[in-house]
mmCIF file with all atom_site columns, C-alpha atoms in Angstrom:
data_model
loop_
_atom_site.group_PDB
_atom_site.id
_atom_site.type_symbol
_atom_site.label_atom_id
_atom_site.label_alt_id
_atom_site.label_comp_id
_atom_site.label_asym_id
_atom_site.label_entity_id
_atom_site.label_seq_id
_atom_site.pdbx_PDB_ins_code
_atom_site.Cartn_x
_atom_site.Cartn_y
_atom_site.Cartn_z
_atom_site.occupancy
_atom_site.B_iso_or_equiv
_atom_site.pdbx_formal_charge
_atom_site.auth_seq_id
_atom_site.auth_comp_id
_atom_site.auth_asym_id
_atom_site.auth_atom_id
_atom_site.pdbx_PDB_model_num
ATOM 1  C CA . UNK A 1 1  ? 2.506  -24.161 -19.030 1.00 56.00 ? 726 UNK A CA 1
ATOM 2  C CA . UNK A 1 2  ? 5.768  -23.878 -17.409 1.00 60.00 ? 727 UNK A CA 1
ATOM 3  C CA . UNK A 1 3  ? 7.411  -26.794 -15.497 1.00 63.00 ? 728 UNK A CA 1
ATOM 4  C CA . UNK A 1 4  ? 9.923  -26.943 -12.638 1.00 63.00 ? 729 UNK A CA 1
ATOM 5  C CA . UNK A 1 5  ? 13.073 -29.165 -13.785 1.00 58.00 ? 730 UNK A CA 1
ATOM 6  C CA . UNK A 1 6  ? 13.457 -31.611 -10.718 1.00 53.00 ? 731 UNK A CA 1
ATOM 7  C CA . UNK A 1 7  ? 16.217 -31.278 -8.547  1.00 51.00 ? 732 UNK A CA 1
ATOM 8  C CA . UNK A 1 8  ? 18.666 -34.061 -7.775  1.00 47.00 ? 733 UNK A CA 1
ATOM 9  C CA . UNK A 1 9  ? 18.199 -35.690 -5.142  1.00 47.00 ? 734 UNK A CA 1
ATOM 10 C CA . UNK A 1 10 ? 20.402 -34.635 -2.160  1.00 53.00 ? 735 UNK A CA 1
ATOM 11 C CA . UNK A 1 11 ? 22.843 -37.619 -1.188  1.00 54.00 ? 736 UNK A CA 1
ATOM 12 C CA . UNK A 1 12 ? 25.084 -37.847 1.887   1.00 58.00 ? 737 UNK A CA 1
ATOM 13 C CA . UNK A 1 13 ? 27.709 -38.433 -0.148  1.00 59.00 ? 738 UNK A CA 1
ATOM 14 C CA . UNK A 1 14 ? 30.227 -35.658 0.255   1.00 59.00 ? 739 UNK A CA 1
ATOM 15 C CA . UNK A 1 15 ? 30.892 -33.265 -2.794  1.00 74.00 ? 740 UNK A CA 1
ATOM 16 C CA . UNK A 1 16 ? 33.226 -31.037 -1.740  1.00 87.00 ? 741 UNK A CA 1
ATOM 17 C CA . UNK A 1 17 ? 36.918 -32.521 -2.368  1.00 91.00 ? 742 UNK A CA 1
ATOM 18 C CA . UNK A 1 18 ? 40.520 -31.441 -3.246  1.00 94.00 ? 743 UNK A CA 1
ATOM 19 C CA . UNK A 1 19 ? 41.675 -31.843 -6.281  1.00 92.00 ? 744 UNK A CA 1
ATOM 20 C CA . UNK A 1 20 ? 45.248 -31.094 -4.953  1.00 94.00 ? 745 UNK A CA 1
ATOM 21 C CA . UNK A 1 21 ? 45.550 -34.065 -2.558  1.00 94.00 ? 746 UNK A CA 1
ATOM 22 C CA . UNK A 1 22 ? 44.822 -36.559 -4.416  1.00 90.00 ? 747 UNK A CA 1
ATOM 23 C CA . UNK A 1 23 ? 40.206 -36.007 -4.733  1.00 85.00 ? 748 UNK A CA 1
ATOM 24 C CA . UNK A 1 24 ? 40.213 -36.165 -0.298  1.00 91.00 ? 749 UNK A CA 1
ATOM 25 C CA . UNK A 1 25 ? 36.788 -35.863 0.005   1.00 93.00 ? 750 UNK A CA 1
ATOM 26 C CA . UNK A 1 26 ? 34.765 -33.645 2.764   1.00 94.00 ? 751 UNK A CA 1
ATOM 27 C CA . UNK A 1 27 ? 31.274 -33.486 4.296   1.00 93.00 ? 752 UNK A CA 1
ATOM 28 C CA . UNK A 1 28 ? 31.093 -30.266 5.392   1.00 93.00 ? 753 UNK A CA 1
ATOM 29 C CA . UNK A 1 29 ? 32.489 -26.970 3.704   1.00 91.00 ? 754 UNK A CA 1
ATOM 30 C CA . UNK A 1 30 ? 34.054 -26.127 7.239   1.00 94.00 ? 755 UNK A CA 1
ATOM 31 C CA . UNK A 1 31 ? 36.109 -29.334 6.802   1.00 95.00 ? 756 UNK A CA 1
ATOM 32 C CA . UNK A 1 32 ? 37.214 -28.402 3.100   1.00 94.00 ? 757 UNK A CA 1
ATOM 33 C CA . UNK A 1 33 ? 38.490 -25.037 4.068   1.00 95.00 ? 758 UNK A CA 1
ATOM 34 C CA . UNK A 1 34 ? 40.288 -26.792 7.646   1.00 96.00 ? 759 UNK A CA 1
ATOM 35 C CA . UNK A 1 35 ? 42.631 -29.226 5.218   1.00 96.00 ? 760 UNK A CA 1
ATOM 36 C CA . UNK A 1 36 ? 42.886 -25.817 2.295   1.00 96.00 ? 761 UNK A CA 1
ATOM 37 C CA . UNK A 1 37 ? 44.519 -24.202 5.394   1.00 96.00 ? 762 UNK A CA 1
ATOM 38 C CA . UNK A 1 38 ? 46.582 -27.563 6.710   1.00 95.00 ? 763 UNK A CA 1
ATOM 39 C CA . UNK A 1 39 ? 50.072 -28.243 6.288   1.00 94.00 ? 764 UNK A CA 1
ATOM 40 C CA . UNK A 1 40 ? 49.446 -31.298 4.029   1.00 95.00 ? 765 UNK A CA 1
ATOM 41 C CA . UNK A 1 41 ? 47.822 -29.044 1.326   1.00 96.00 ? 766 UNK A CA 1
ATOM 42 C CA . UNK A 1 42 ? 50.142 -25.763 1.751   1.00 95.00 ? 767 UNK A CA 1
ATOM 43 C CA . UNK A 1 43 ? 53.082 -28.318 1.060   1.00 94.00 ? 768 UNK A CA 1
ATOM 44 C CA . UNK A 1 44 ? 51.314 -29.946 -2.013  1.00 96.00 ? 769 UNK A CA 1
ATOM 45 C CA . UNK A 1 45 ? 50.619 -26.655 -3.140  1.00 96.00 ? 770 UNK A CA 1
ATOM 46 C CA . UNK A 1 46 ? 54.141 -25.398 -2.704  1.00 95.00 ? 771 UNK A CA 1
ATOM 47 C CA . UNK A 1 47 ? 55.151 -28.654 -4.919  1.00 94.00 ? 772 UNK A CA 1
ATOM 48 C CA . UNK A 1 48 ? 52.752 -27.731 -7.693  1.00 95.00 ? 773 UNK A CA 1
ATOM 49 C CA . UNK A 1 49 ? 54.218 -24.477 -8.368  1.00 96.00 ? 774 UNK A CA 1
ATOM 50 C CA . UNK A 1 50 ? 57.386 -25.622 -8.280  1.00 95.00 ? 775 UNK A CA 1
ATOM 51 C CA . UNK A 1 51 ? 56.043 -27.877 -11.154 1.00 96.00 ? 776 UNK A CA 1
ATOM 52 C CA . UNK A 1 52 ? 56.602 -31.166 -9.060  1.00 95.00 ? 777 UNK A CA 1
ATOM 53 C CA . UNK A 1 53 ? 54.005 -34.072 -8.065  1.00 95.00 ? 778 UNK A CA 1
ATOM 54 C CA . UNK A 1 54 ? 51.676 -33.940 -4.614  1.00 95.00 ? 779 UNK A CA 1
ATOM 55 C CA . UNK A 1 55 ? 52.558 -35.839 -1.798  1.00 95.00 ? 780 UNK A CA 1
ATOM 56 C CA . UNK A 1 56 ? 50.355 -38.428 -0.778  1.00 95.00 ? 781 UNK A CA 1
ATOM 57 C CA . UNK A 1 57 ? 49.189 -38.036 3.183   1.00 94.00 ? 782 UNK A CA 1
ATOM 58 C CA . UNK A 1 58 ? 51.384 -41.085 3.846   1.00 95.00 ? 783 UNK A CA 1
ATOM 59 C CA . UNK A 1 59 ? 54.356 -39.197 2.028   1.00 94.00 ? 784 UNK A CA 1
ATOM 60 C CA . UNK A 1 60 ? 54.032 -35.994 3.547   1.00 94.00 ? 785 UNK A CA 1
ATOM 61 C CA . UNK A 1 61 ? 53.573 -37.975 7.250   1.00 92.00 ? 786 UNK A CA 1
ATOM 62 C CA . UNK A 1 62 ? 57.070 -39.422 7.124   1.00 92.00 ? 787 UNK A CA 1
ATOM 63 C CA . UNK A 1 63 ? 58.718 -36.719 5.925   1.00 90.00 ? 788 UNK A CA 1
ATOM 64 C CA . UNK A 1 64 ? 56.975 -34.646 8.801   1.00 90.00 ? 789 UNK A CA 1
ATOM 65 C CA . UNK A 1 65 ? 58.357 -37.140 11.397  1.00 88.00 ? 790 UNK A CA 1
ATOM 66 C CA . UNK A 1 66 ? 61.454 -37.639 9.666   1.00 88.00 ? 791 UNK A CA 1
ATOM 67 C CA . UNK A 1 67 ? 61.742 -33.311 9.795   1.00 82.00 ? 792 UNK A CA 1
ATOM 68 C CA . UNK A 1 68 ? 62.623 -33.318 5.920   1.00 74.00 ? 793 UNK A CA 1
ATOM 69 C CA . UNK A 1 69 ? 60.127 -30.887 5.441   1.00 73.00 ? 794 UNK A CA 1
ATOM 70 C CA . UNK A 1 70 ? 61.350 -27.462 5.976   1.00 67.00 ? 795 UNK A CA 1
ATOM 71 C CA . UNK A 1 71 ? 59.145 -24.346 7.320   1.00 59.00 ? 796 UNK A CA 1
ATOM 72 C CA . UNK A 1 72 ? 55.716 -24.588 5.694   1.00 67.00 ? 797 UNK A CA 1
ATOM 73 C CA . UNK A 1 73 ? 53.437 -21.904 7.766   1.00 55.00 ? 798 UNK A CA 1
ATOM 74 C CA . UNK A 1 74 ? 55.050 -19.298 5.265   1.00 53.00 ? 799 UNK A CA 1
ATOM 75 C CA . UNK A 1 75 ? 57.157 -17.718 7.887   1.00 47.00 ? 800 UNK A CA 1
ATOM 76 C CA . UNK A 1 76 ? 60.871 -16.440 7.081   1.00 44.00 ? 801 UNK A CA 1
ATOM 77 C CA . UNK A 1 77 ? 63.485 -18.991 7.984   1.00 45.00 ? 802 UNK A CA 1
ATOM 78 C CA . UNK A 1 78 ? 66.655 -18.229 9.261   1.00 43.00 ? 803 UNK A CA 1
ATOM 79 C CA . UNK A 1 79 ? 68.451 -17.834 6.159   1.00 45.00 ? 804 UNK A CA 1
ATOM 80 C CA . UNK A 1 80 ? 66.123 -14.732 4.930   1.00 43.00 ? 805 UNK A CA 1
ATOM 81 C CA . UNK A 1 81 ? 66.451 -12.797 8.354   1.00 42.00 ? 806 UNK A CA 1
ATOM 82 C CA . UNK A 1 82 ? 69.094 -10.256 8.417   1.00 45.00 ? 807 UNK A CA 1
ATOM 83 C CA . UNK A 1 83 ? 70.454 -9.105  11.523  1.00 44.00 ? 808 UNK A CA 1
ATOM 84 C CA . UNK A 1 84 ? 70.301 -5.121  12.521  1.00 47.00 ? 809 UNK A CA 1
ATOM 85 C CA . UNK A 1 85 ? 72.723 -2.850  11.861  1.00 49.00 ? 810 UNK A CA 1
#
């Protein structure tokens, strides 16, 4: 005689979260891969390979406003364009 194992129920709790920005939490997968493509986490994952701490949402807010953060969408600043011969 072979028996099923039950299954857990299902909760509405979300299960999908970031471990990068600080456990944020998400109901849908579409909204975990929307914030793994935001500015928030491409900056806090910048910061971890540079070996320094995540900024918190409220962190990374004010320095947005405040324009300390410099070009996060990957794109070559200024600096690394050369002009043509």
């Amino acid at each position: 005689e072979t028996r099923e194992k039950p299954r857990p129920a299902r909760s509405s709790e979300p299960r999908a979260q970031c471990g990068l920005c600080f456990g944020m939490r998400f109901a849908t997968v579409d909204e975990q891969r929307s914030h793994f493509r935001g500015d928030w986490h491409v900056y806090n994952t910048r910061r971890r390979l540079r070996g320094e701490k995540p900024a918190t949402e409220q962190e990374f807010e004010q320095m947005v406003e405040a324009e300390d953060v410099s070009s996060i969408s990957g794109s070559e600043s200024d600096d690394d364009v050369t002009a043509p011969p």
